[in-house]
Structure formats: C-alpha cells, structure tokens
Amino acid sequence: MVIVMRSDAPKESVQKVEQTLKDWGFKLHTIEGVEKRVIAAVGDKRRVDFGFLESHSGVEKVVPILSPYKLVAAEAHPEKSQVRVGDIRIGGDKLVVMAGPCAVETESQLMEVADGVARAGAHVLRGGAFKPRTSPYAFQGLEDEGLAILAQARKATGLPIITEAVDITQVERVAASSDIIQIGARNMQNFGLLRAAGRSNKPVLLKRGLSATIQEWLMSAEYIMAEGNPDVILCERGIRTFETATRNTLDLSAVALVKTMTHLPVFVDPSHGTGKRQLVAPMAKAAVIAGADGLIIEVHPSPETALSDGDQSLTIDEFSKLMYELVPIVKLAGKSLTNSEEKPDTRG
Ligand code: PEP
Ligand code: MN
C-alpha cells in the first residue's frame, strides 16, 4: 500500500507512521516528491490497523496497491520516475537516445562508432562486452577487455556507457566500469541476476523477455526495486510471435500501456525489435509517438562485417540521418531531443 503524507505533516508524525509500519513488519520505500512525501509499504496487510493510519493527523490518504508489483506500480509514485545518469535525466521531457554497436569488437571499431554517435547527438553509448549468444560457438564478446575499451570511449567522448551483465558474476565489474547495467531479454527472469542488479548502485535497463507477458516483465522490475534500487528503465525489444518475416514483433502497444501501469521510464529497441536495418528508423519514430522515453539503437561503422547483429545495425550516417529526422517527431510527442540548442550533425 501507499501512504501519502500531508504536505505539512511534521517530521515526528512521518517518523511515527514509518516506525509503526516497520513494527508491523513492512519494508518501506520512501519517495520524496516535489510536493508530497509518499511511503510505499510492502508487507502483509493483515497486520495493518487501517483505523490508526487513516485517523493519524499527518496522513492524507492510504491507497492499497492491488497489483502484484507494488513498487513498480503507477500508484506507488505519484510523479513519473526520473533516472539520473550524470547530467542526463531519463524519463523527463527529453527523449534519451542510446546508440552503439551490438558488441565491442576492437578499440578502433568502438572509437569510431562512439565518435560518430556522439556527433549525431546520442546521449549514451551502448556496446556489449559480454554477449548472450544463441550458439556457444558464436563470438561471446571481448569480456573485460571490452569493458576497458568502453571506459576509454567514455573518456574520449564524455558519453556515459550502458553494457550488459549476462550473469551474476559480472554484475560488480559491469557496475564498476559503466553507468547503466543492461539486463538482456534472455535473462529477464534470471532472479538471482535481477537481485544482484538491485543491490548495485547503478541504474538498470531491463529488457522485456522474448516471451514475457507485460505482468511478468513488471514483476522482474519489482525484483530489482525490492532490493532497494529505484533506478529501473524498462525496454521493449520485441517479442516472439508466429511471424517470421521480422526477427521479433515489436510490441508498441505495450509501450503505451506500460506507461499507464508504472511510473518507470520506458525505452524501445527497434534494432532487436525488427532485426532489419530498413525497419529501424520507421519503428524508432513510431516508438516516440507511442510515448517512449528513449531509444536504444545498434550502430556499426561497417554493418556487413559486424561480428553480431549486422543486419539490424545502422551505419553512422544512417544513424545521423535518423537523429535529424526525429527532431520534429520528438517535438510532436511533447519532448525535445538535444541537451542544448545545438542541432545534431546532419551528415547523410
Ligand atoms: C543486445 O542489446 O545486444 C541484446 C542482446 O539484446 P536483447 O537482450 O534484447 O536480445
Ligand atoms: Mn545485438
């Protein structure tokens, strides 16, 4: 349940309510909003004395959360959550674009993409160091060497880094050397990994599983938040359907729906969502109109030689063109794209 405190409630009153909830065995997550203090309390509601709570002078209202995900639910947080990464705010009025190769392959490959996407106006650099591949014989990523190259690119461009932790043993290393931990679609229900990401002090981008329902996806976000990490970003990346003409079916209705169910920011990955380069730009634009808070897009200097996901990777020029084309669409969606008045590079 959520306890909304009156804006003029004295400190002692808040402390009394919090202590009482703890005595009833509740786990508390206090959210300090601009106007209100909201206490999200998770526990066994049979132990609650609603009479006490409702008659307490500092309490404005008590709202039960009926959904199985409590911290993730829209009711738990009256304002939309914003995830801060350096001076970037994810979930606010700016569309945030993360771009880069599927995998870090070499230093020169990553530096070239990093420079290209930074010039085009991307806000975050993506690149996999640990790759979850369908075949054990396929390129598995440069691992720690990949993390070191990403750190070098961050230094050179100033862009924060997002990279995936494929298993629990990598979480600390990924958290130490990047700015956002990515949990991939195949790991959406790896509960140990979710818990470990929840204990890290870095924002987590949680991709929707290949066959996950929206409820399962939100329950996975709850695992991360329940460990005390409020900085979760959801990412729709396509689901598996009967259709084989595209790699996945990008579920944009999920984006519009999830935005009403949760306060968390929602991203779209049109690269994995379609698997086809020519579909990335149209679906990126559609995602913005569907209400996405950001996009994560694969970009490679020469997609035909990419070690993974070349078919769905944009060239640097194609990405620059997309960023330019997105400007009026983002405006139409009530957001803006650039951090400054500066326009993205219009090459291509
Ligand atoms: C990726 O981002 O490169 C990736 C493997 O994504 P997903 O988990 O969505 O397949
Ligand atoms: Mn990929």
mmCIF file of C-alpha atoms and ligand atoms in Angstrom:
data_model
loop_
_atom_site.group_PDB
_atom_site.id
_atom_site.type_symbol
_atom_site.label_atom_id
_atom_site.label_comp_id
_atom_site.label_asym_id
_atom_site.label_seq_id
_atom_site.Cartn_x
_atom_site.Cartn_y
_atom_site.Cartn_z
ATOM 1 C CA MET A 1 0.000 0.000 0.000
ATOM 2 C CA VAL A 2 0.941 3.608 -0.368
ATOM 3 C CA ILE A 3 0.653 6.137 2.428
ATOM 4 C CA VAL A 4 0.514 9.702 1.174
ATOM 5 C CA MET A 5 1.560 12.097 3.953
ATOM 6 C CA ARG A 6 0.110 15.605 4.184
ATOM 7 C CA SER A 7 2.489 18.211 2.768
ATOM 8 C CA ASP A 8 2.510 19.988 6.158
ATOM 9 C CA ALA A 9 2.945 16.806 8.238
ATOM 10 C CA PRO A 10 5.607 17.401 10.912
ATOM 11 C CA LYS A 11 8.730 15.229 10.899
ATOM 12 C CA GLU A 12 7.667 13.438 14.111
ATOM 13 C CA SER A 13 4.390 12.470 12.508
ATOM 14 C CA VAL A 14 6.187 10.934 9.497
ATOM 15 C CA GLN A 15 8.580 9.110 11.829
ATOM 16 C CA LYS A 16 5.699 7.750 13.902
ATOM 17 C CA VAL A 17 3.934 6.368 10.805
ATOM 18 C CA GLU A 18 7.166 4.878 9.470
ATOM 19 C CA GLN A 19 8.030 3.242 12.807
ATOM 20 C CA THR A 20 4.529 1.801 13.168
ATOM 21 C CA LEU A 21 4.703 0.307 9.674
ATOM 22 C CA LYS A 22 8.113 -1.212 10.459
ATOM 23 C CA ASP A 23 6.713 -2.660 13.692
ATOM 24 C CA TRP A 24 4.026 -4.344 11.580
ATOM 25 C CA GLY A 25 6.827 -5.955 9.578
ATOM 26 C CA PHE A 26 6.603 -3.739 6.494
ATOM 27 C CA LYS A 27 9.520 -2.910 4.200
ATOM 28 C CA LEU A 28 9.448 0.813 3.424
ATOM 29 C CA HIS A 29 10.459 2.729 0.329
ATOM 30 C CA THR A 30 10.020 6.422 0.930
ATOM 31 C CA ILE A 31 9.605 8.649 -2.068
ATOM 32 C CA GLU A 32 10.275 12.334 -1.608
ATOM 33 C CA GLY A 33 8.188 14.062 -4.285
ATOM 34 C CA VAL A 34 8.249 17.753 -5.112
ATOM 35 C CA GLU A 35 5.088 18.345 -3.084
ATOM 36 C CA LYS A 36 4.431 15.211 -1.117
ATOM 37 C CA ARG A 37 6.154 12.513 0.845
ATOM 38 C CA VAL A 38 4.878 9.109 -0.122
ATOM 39 C CA ILE A 39 5.636 5.921 1.783
ATOM 40 C CA ALA A 40 5.373 2.721 -0.247
ATOM 41 C CA ALA A 41 4.989 -0.088 2.306
ATOM 42 C CA VAL A 42 5.325 -3.711 1.232
ATOM 43 C CA GLY A 43 4.254 -6.448 3.615
ATOM 44 C CA ASP A 44 1.368 -8.479 4.984
ATOM 45 C CA LYS A 45 -1.671 -6.206 5.037
ATOM 46 C CA ARG A 46 -3.476 -8.462 7.554
ATOM 47 C CA ARG A 47 -1.251 -6.885 10.204
ATOM 48 C CA VAL A 48 -2.379 -3.345 9.393
ATOM 49 C CA ASP A 49 -4.559 -1.260 11.684
ATOM 50 C CA PHE A 50 -6.173 0.862 8.954
ATOM 51 C CA GLY A 51 -8.040 2.836 11.642
ATOM 52 C CA PHE A 52 -4.743 4.047 13.085
ATOM 53 C CA LEU A 53 -3.325 5.013 9.699
ATOM 54 C CA GLU A 54 -6.411 6.739 8.383
ATOM 55 C CA SER A 55 -7.008 8.737 11.561
ATOM 56 C CA HIS A 56 -3.379 9.775 12.000
ATOM 57 C CA SER A 57 -3.245 13.553 11.548
ATOM 58 C CA GLY A 58 -0.209 13.500 9.240
ATOM 59 C CA VAL A 59 -1.732 11.007 6.808
ATOM 60 C CA GLU A 60 -3.568 12.368 3.777
ATOM 61 C CA LYS A 61 -4.658 9.020 2.357
ATOM 62 C CA VAL A 62 -3.908 5.324 2.294
ATOM 63 C CA VAL A 63 -4.020 3.738 -1.165
ATOM 64 C CA PRO A 64 -3.968 -0.043 -1.464
ATOM 65 C CA ILE A 65 -1.940 -1.362 -4.408
ATOM 66 C CA LEU A 66 -3.902 -4.217 -5.848
ATOM 67 C CA SER A 67 -1.385 -5.292 -8.498
ATOM 68 C CA PRO A 68 1.228 -7.914 -7.563
ATOM 69 C CA TYR A 69 4.005 -5.469 -8.374
ATOM 70 C CA LYS A 70 3.964 -2.857 -5.653
ATOM 71 C CA LEU A 71 6.975 -0.581 -6.077
ATOM 72 C CA VAL A 72 6.727 -0.538 -9.856
ATOM 73 C CA ALA A 73 3.001 0.336 -9.908
ATOM 74 C CA ALA A 74 1.969 3.798 -11.047
ATOM 75 C CA GLU A 75 0.092 4.291 -7.742
ATOM 76 C CA ALA A 76 3.321 3.845 -5.763
ATOM 77 C CA HIS A 77 4.820 7.001 -7.206
ATOM 78 C CA PRO A 78 2.558 9.934 -7.986
ATOM 79 C CA GLU A 79 5.085 11.512 -10.360
ATOM 80 C CA LYS A 80 6.881 9.749 -13.207
ATOM 81 C CA SER A 81 10.268 8.491 -12.027
ATOM 82 C CA GLN A 82 13.367 10.042 -13.467
ATOM 83 C CA VAL A 83 16.593 8.092 -13.619
ATOM 84 C CA ARG A 84 19.661 10.279 -13.470
ATOM 85 C CA VAL A 85 22.822 9.353 -15.306
ATOM 86 C CA GLY A 86 25.337 12.166 -14.856
ATOM 87 C CA ASP A 87 23.503 15.247 -16.067
ATOM 88 C CA ILE A 88 21.064 13.229 -18.179
ATOM 89 C CA ARG A 89 17.573 12.656 -16.830
ATOM 90 C CA ILE A 90 15.836 9.611 -18.215
ATOM 91 C CA GLY A 91 12.040 9.774 -18.022
ATOM 92 C CA GLY A 92 11.752 13.545 -18.171
ATOM 93 C CA ASP A 93 10.857 15.809 -21.062
ATOM 94 C CA LYS A 94 13.888 14.854 -23.144
ATOM 95 C CA LEU A 95 13.996 11.807 -25.350
ATOM 96 C CA VAL A 96 17.204 9.955 -24.471
ATOM 97 C CA VAL A 97 18.996 8.047 -27.222
ATOM 98 C CA MET A 98 21.475 5.268 -26.508
ATOM 99 C CA ALA A 99 23.447 4.078 -29.522
ATOM 100 C CA GLY A 100 26.449 1.960 -30.401
ATOM 101 C CA PRO A 101 27.416 -1.459 -31.663
ATOM 102 C CA CYS A 102 25.822 -4.715 -30.604
ATOM 103 C CA ALA A 103 29.258 -5.848 -29.413
ATOM 104 C CA VAL A 104 32.546 -4.143 -28.720
ATOM 105 C CA GLU A 105 34.804 -5.781 -31.322
ATOM 106 C CA THR A 106 38.007 -3.733 -31.400
ATOM 107 C CA GLU A 107 39.234 -0.472 -29.978
ATOM 108 C CA SER A 108 39.133 1.252 -33.368
ATOM 109 C CA GLN A 109 35.615 -0.031 -34.135
ATOM 110 C CA LEU A 110 34.251 1.260 -30.827
ATOM 111 C CA MET A 111 36.076 4.593 -31.000
ATOM 112 C CA GLU A 112 34.757 5.216 -34.498
ATOM 113 C CA VAL A 113 31.142 4.489 -33.506
ATOM 114 C CA ALA A 114 31.460 6.393 -30.230
ATOM 115 C CA ASP A 115 32.694 9.473 -32.043
ATOM 116 C CA GLY A 116 30.028 9.115 -34.754
ATOM 117 C CA VAL A 117 27.063 8.677 -32.413
ATOM 118 C CA ALA A 118 28.289 11.468 -30.114
ATOM 119 C CA ARG A 119 28.451 13.856 -33.081
ATOM 120 C CA ALA A 120 24.979 12.771 -34.155
ATOM 121 C CA GLY A 121 23.562 13.710 -30.758
ATOM 122 C CA ALA A 122 23.290 10.372 -28.927
ATOM 123 C CA HIS A 123 23.281 10.721 -25.150
ATOM 124 C CA VAL A 124 24.601 7.311 -24.072
ATOM 125 C CA LEU A 125 26.997 4.840 -25.747
ATOM 126 C CA ARG A 126 25.935 1.199 -25.886
ATOM 127 C CA GLY A 127 28.194 -1.795 -26.561
ATOM 128 C CA GLY A 128 28.200 -5.390 -25.359
ATOM 129 C CA ALA A 129 31.323 -6.747 -23.693
ATOM 130 C CA PHE A 130 29.587 -9.960 -22.558
ATOM 131 C CA LYS A 131 27.271 -11.246 -25.279
ATOM 132 C CA PRO A 132 24.363 -13.667 -24.747
ATOM 133 C CA ARG A 133 24.633 -15.674 -27.988
ATOM 134 C CA THR A 134 22.313 -18.431 -29.138
ATOM 135 C CA SER A 135 25.304 -20.548 -30.201
ATOM 136 C CA PRO A 136 28.190 -21.303 -27.846
ATOM 137 C CA TYR A 137 30.469 -21.173 -30.920
ATOM 138 C CA ALA A 138 29.495 -17.606 -31.847
ATOM 139 C CA PHE A 139 31.527 -14.560 -30.727
ATOM 140 C CA GLN A 140 30.890 -14.172 -26.989
ATOM 141 C CA GLY A 141 32.301 -10.670 -26.599
ATOM 142 C CA LEU A 142 35.674 -9.270 -25.517
ATOM 143 C CA GLU A 143 34.612 -9.504 -21.858
ATOM 144 C CA ASP A 144 36.893 -7.492 -19.523
ATOM 145 C CA GLU A 145 38.894 -6.134 -22.441
ATOM 146 C CA GLY A 146 35.579 -4.870 -23.854
ATOM 147 C CA LEU A 147 34.789 -3.099 -20.576
ATOM 148 C CA ALA A 148 38.188 -1.390 -20.695
ATOM 149 C CA ILE A 149 37.580 -0.212 -24.283
ATOM 150 C CA LEU A 150 34.162 1.138 -23.287
ATOM 151 C CA ALA A 151 35.762 3.085 -20.429
ATOM 152 C CA GLN A 152 38.251 4.531 -22.897
ATOM 153 C CA ALA A 153 35.410 5.621 -25.206
ATOM 154 C CA ARG A 154 33.623 7.266 -22.304
ATOM 155 C CA LYS A 155 36.751 9.241 -21.537
ATOM 156 C CA ALA A 156 37.176 10.275 -25.159
ATOM 157 C CA THR A 157 33.565 11.298 -25.839
ATOM 158 C CA GLY A 158 32.128 12.077 -22.406
ATOM 159 C CA LEU A 159 29.201 9.753 -23.176
ATOM 160 C CA PRO A 160 28.003 7.525 -20.332
ATOM 161 C CA ILE A 161 28.110 3.785 -21.027
ATOM 162 C CA ILE A 162 25.455 1.071 -20.999
ATOM 163 C CA THR A 163 26.589 -2.546 -21.208
ATOM 164 C CA GLU A 164 25.087 -5.929 -20.401
ATOM 165 C CA ALA A 165 25.799 -8.240 -17.472
ATOM 166 C CA VAL A 166 24.957 -11.733 -18.693
ATOM 167 C CA ASP A 167 25.448 -13.477 -15.373
ATOM 168 C CA ILE A 168 25.606 -12.697 -11.706
ATOM 169 C CA THR A 169 29.409 -12.952 -11.526
ATOM 170 C CA GLN A 170 29.717 -9.964 -13.905
ATOM 171 C CA VAL A 171 27.412 -7.515 -12.114
ATOM 172 C CA GLU A 172 30.032 -5.907 -9.891
ATOM 173 C CA ARG A 173 32.530 -5.473 -12.730
ATOM 174 C CA VAL A 174 29.892 -4.075 -15.073
ATOM 175 C CA ALA A 175 28.615 -1.736 -12.327
ATOM 176 C CA ALA A 176 32.143 -0.531 -11.607
ATOM 177 C CA SER A 177 33.037 0.267 -15.197
ATOM 178 C CA SER A 178 29.776 1.503 -16.717
ATOM 179 C CA ASP A 179 26.915 3.890 -15.988
ATOM 180 C CA ILE A 180 23.895 1.679 -16.698
ATOM 181 C CA ILE A 181 23.658 -2.099 -16.349
ATOM 182 C CA GLN A 182 21.703 -3.790 -19.137
ATOM 183 C CA ILE A 183 19.763 -6.971 -18.328
ATOM 184 C CA GLY A 184 19.068 -8.750 -21.597
ATOM 185 C CA ALA A 185 15.843 -10.311 -22.823
ATOM 186 C CA ARG A 186 17.126 -13.843 -22.214
ATOM 187 C CA ASN A 187 17.833 -13.002 -18.598
ATOM 188 C CA MET A 188 14.626 -11.157 -17.762
ATOM 189 C CA GLN A 189 13.631 -13.886 -15.328
ATOM 190 C CA ASN A 190 17.085 -14.699 -14.003
ATOM 191 C CA PHE A 191 16.031 -13.746 -10.499
ATOM 192 C CA GLY A 192 19.493 -14.019 -8.941
ATOM 193 C CA LEU A 193 20.830 -11.640 -11.588
ATOM 194 C CA LEU A 194 17.916 -9.243 -11.040
ATOM 195 C CA ARG A 195 18.557 -9.250 -7.305
ATOM 196 C CA ALA A 196 22.273 -8.619 -7.813
ATOM 197 C CA ALA A 197 21.478 -5.690 -10.136
ATOM 198 C CA GLY A 198 19.062 -4.464 -7.481
ATOM 199 C CA ARG A 199 21.869 -4.422 -4.929
ATOM 200 C CA SER A 200 24.186 -2.472 -7.240
ATOM 201 C CA ASN A 201 24.161 1.275 -7.092
ATOM 202 C CA LYS A 202 23.757 1.725 -10.835
ATOM 203 C CA PRO A 203 20.632 2.261 -12.950
ATOM 204 C CA VAL A 204 19.388 -0.897 -14.671
ATOM 205 C CA LEU A 205 17.837 -1.162 -18.131
ATOM 206 C CA LEU A 206 15.601 -4.232 -18.095
ATOM 207 C CA LYS A 207 14.687 -5.671 -21.465
ATOM 208 C CA ARG A 208 11.410 -7.496 -21.926
ATOM 209 C CA GLY A 209 11.859 -11.250 -22.295
ATOM 210 C CA LEU A 210 11.268 -12.892 -25.667
ATOM 211 C CA SER A 211 8.032 -14.485 -24.473
ATOM 212 C CA ALA A 212 7.283 -12.441 -21.399
ATOM 213 C CA THR A 213 3.878 -11.006 -20.636
ATOM 214 C CA ILE A 214 3.734 -7.409 -19.501
ATOM 215 C CA GLN A 215 2.946 -8.573 -15.981
ATOM 216 C CA GLU A 216 5.995 -10.868 -15.886
ATOM 217 C CA TRP A 217 8.168 -8.001 -17.154
ATOM 218 C CA LEU A 218 6.892 -5.673 -14.424
ATOM 219 C CA MET A 219 7.374 -8.382 -11.780
ATOM 220 C CA SER A 220 11.017 -8.643 -12.872
ATOM 221 C CA ALA A 221 11.399 -4.884 -12.424
ATOM 222 C CA GLU A 222 9.891 -5.364 -8.964
ATOM 223 C CA TYR A 223 12.730 -7.807 -8.097
ATOM 224 C CA ILE A 224 15.269 -5.064 -8.820
ATOM 225 C CA MET A 225 13.356 -2.381 -6.923
ATOM 226 C CA ALA A 226 12.646 -4.660 -3.965
ATOM 227 C CA GLU A 227 16.421 -4.859 -3.370
ATOM 228 C CA GLY A 228 16.477 -1.095 -2.928
ATOM 229 C CA ASN A 229 17.406 0.108 -6.413
ATOM 230 C CA PRO A 230 14.806 2.637 -7.622
ATOM 231 C CA ASP A 231 16.570 3.346 -10.935
ATOM 232 C CA VAL A 232 14.960 0.916 -13.337
ATOM 233 C CA ILE A 233 14.335 1.606 -17.027
ATOM 234 C CA LEU A 234 12.076 -0.792 -18.921
ATOM 235 C CA CYS A 235 12.890 -1.637 -22.546
ATOM 236 C CA GLU A 236 10.537 -3.180 -25.105
ATOM 237 C CA ARG A 237 12.673 -5.079 -27.636
ATOM 238 C CA GLY A 238 10.163 -7.209 -29.483
ATOM 239 C CA ILE A 239 8.527 -10.474 -28.565
ATOM 240 C CA ARG A 240 8.350 -13.813 -30.320
ATOM 241 C CA THR A 241 5.166 -14.385 -32.295
ATOM 242 C CA PHE A 242 4.153 -16.678 -35.173
ATOM 243 C CA GLU A 243 5.523 -14.063 -37.588
ATOM 244 C CA THR A 244 8.926 -14.869 -39.036
ATOM 245 C CA ALA A 245 9.274 -12.039 -41.572
ATOM 246 C CA THR A 246 10.804 -9.896 -38.828
ATOM 247 C CA ARG A 247 13.208 -11.137 -36.139
ATOM 248 C CA ASN A 248 10.694 -10.230 -33.428
ATOM 249 C CA THR A 249 7.353 -8.442 -33.272
ATOM 250 C CA LEU A 250 7.905 -5.012 -31.763
ATOM 251 C CA ASP A 251 5.036 -4.555 -29.314
ATOM 252 C CA LEU A 252 4.467 -0.804 -29.353
ATOM 253 C CA SER A 253 1.057 -1.142 -27.756
ATOM 254 C CA ALA A 254 2.927 -2.461 -24.709
ATOM 255 C CA VAL A 255 4.798 0.836 -24.527
ATOM 256 C CA ALA A 256 1.664 2.962 -24.413
ATOM 257 C CA LEU A 257 0.051 0.529 -21.966
ATOM 258 C CA VAL A 258 3.012 0.128 -19.623
ATOM 259 C CA LYS A 259 3.296 3.908 -19.379
ATOM 260 C CA THR A 260 -0.116 3.862 -17.685
ATOM 261 C CA MET A 261 0.785 0.950 -15.367
ATOM 262 C CA THR A 262 4.105 2.164 -13.990
ATOM 263 C CA HIS A 263 5.996 5.331 -13.104
ATOM 264 C CA LEU A 264 9.230 3.922 -14.572
ATOM 265 C CA PRO A 265 10.715 5.205 -17.854
ATOM 266 C CA VAL A 266 10.076 3.000 -20.887
ATOM 267 C CA PHE A 267 12.534 2.593 -23.766
ATOM 268 C CA VAL A 268 12.231 0.926 -27.154
ATOM 269 C CA ASP A 269 14.874 -1.068 -29.012
ATOM 270 C CA PRO A 270 13.834 -1.017 -32.685
ATOM 271 C CA SER A 271 17.026 -2.887 -33.694
ATOM 272 C CA HIS A 272 16.328 -6.185 -31.903
ATOM 273 C CA GLY A 273 12.610 -5.453 -32.250
ATOM 274 C CA THR A 274 12.761 -5.851 -36.022
ATOM 275 C CA GLY A 275 16.124 -7.402 -36.922
ATOM 276 C CA LYS A 276 16.126 -5.399 -40.165
ATOM 277 C CA ARG A 277 18.085 -2.205 -40.783
ATOM 278 C CA GLN A 278 15.432 -0.639 -43.024
ATOM 279 C CA LEU A 279 12.784 -1.000 -40.298
ATOM 280 C CA VAL A 280 14.794 0.646 -37.533
ATOM 281 C CA ALA A 281 14.070 4.286 -38.450
ATOM 282 C CA PRO A 282 10.300 3.905 -39.007
ATOM 283 C CA MET A 283 9.859 1.932 -35.787
ATOM 284 C CA ALA A 284 12.052 4.370 -33.835
ATOM 285 C CA LYS A 285 9.753 7.182 -34.970
ATOM 286 C CA ALA A 286 6.637 5.177 -34.145
ATOM 287 C CA ALA A 287 8.061 4.403 -30.689
ATOM 288 C CA VAL A 288 8.427 8.098 -29.933
ATOM 289 C CA ILE A 289 4.791 8.699 -30.836
ATOM 290 C CA ALA A 290 3.762 5.691 -28.703
ATOM 291 C CA GLY A 291 5.266 7.525 -25.714
ATOM 292 C CA ALA A 292 8.749 6.018 -25.364
ATOM 293 C CA ASP A 293 11.106 7.922 -23.064
ATOM 294 C CA GLY A 294 14.080 6.832 -25.105
ATOM 295 C CA LEU A 295 15.534 4.585 -27.770
ATOM 296 C CA ILE A 296 18.429 2.135 -27.834
ATOM 297 C CA ILE A 297 19.790 1.604 -31.328
ATOM 298 C CA GLU A 298 22.576 -0.529 -32.789
ATOM 299 C CA VAL A 299 25.099 1.333 -34.940
ATOM 300 C CA HIS A 300 28.204 -0.108 -36.612
ATOM 301 C CA PRO A 301 30.829 1.536 -38.841
ATOM 302 C CA SER A 302 30.540 -1.333 -41.352
ATOM 303 C CA PRO A 303 27.495 -3.486 -40.550
ATOM 304 C CA GLU A 304 28.405 -6.030 -43.243
ATOM 305 C CA THR A 305 31.494 -7.064 -41.253
ATOM 306 C CA ALA A 306 29.878 -6.908 -37.787
ATOM 307 C CA LEU A 307 30.510 -9.920 -35.552
ATOM 308 C CA SER A 308 26.914 -9.789 -34.324
ATOM 309 C CA ASP A 309 23.630 -8.222 -35.437
ATOM 310 C CA GLY A 310 24.979 -6.586 -38.609
ATOM 311 C CA ASP A 311 21.619 -6.963 -40.399
ATOM 312 C CA GLN A 312 19.909 -4.685 -37.907
ATOM 313 C CA SER A 313 22.754 -2.208 -37.364
ATOM 314 C CA LEU A 314 22.615 1.280 -38.856
ATOM 315 C CA THR A 315 25.709 2.878 -40.347
ATOM 316 C CA ILE A 316 26.890 6.038 -38.634
ATOM 317 C CA ASP A 317 25.436 8.113 -41.491
ATOM 318 C CA GLU A 318 22.079 6.350 -41.270
ATOM 319 C CA PHE A 319 22.011 6.991 -37.538
ATOM 320 C CA SER A 320 22.837 10.684 -38.031
ATOM 321 C CA LYS A 321 20.017 10.962 -40.551
ATOM 322 C CA LEU A 322 17.587 9.303 -38.144
ATOM 323 C CA MET A 323 18.553 11.709 -35.346
ATOM 324 C CA TYR A 324 17.853 14.619 -37.670
ATOM 325 C CA GLU A 325 14.514 13.181 -38.774
ATOM 326 C CA LEU A 326 13.499 12.529 -35.186
ATOM 327 C CA VAL A 327 13.634 16.211 -34.200
ATOM 328 C CA PRO A 328 10.083 17.199 -35.364
ATOM 329 C CA ILE A 329 8.632 13.861 -34.261
ATOM 330 C CA VAL A 330 10.027 14.217 -30.765
ATOM 331 C CA LYS A 331 8.579 17.736 -30.658
ATOM 332 C CA LEU A 332 5.196 16.400 -31.744
ATOM 333 C CA ALA A 333 5.367 13.933 -28.851
ATOM 334 C CA GLY A 334 5.843 16.880 -26.463
ATOM 335 C CA LYS A 335 9.523 16.234 -25.802
ATOM 336 C CA SER A 336 12.843 17.562 -27.041
ATOM 337 C CA LEU A 337 15.914 15.757 -28.229
ATOM 338 C CA THR A 338 19.032 17.793 -27.715
ATOM 339 C CA ASN A 339 20.578 18.767 -24.397
ATOM 340 C CA SER A 340 21.421 22.157 -25.769
ATOM 341 C CA GLU A 341 20.272 24.395 -28.579
ATOM 342 C CA GLU A 342 22.845 22.686 -30.747
ATOM 343 C CA LYS A 343 21.339 20.646 -33.585
ATOM 344 C CA PRO A 344 22.532 17.109 -34.212
ATOM 345 C CA ASP A 345 25.022 16.580 -37.032
ATOM 346 C CA THR A 346 23.081 16.271 -40.280
ATOM 347 C CA ARG A 347 25.535 14.203 -42.271
ATOM 348 C CA GLY A 348 23.968 11.723 -44.656
HETATM 349 C C1 PEP B 1 21.642 -6.511 -27.153
HETATM 350 O O1 PEP B 1 21.192 -5.427 -26.740
HETATM 351 O O2 PEP B 1 22.661 -6.612 -27.850
HETATM 352 C C2 PEP B 1 20.889 -7.748 -26.849
HETATM 353 C C3 PEP B 1 21.476 -8.932 -26.813
HETATM 354 O O3 PEP B 1 19.580 -7.505 -26.670
HETATM 355 P P1 PEP B 1 18.374 -8.490 -26.242
HETATM 356 O O4 PEP B 1 18.675 -8.944 -24.861
HETATM 357 O O5 PEP B 1 17.183 -7.582 -26.327
HETATM 358 O O6 PEP B 1 18.311 -9.601 -27.249
HETATM 359 MN MN MN B 2 22.529 -7.058 -30.508
#
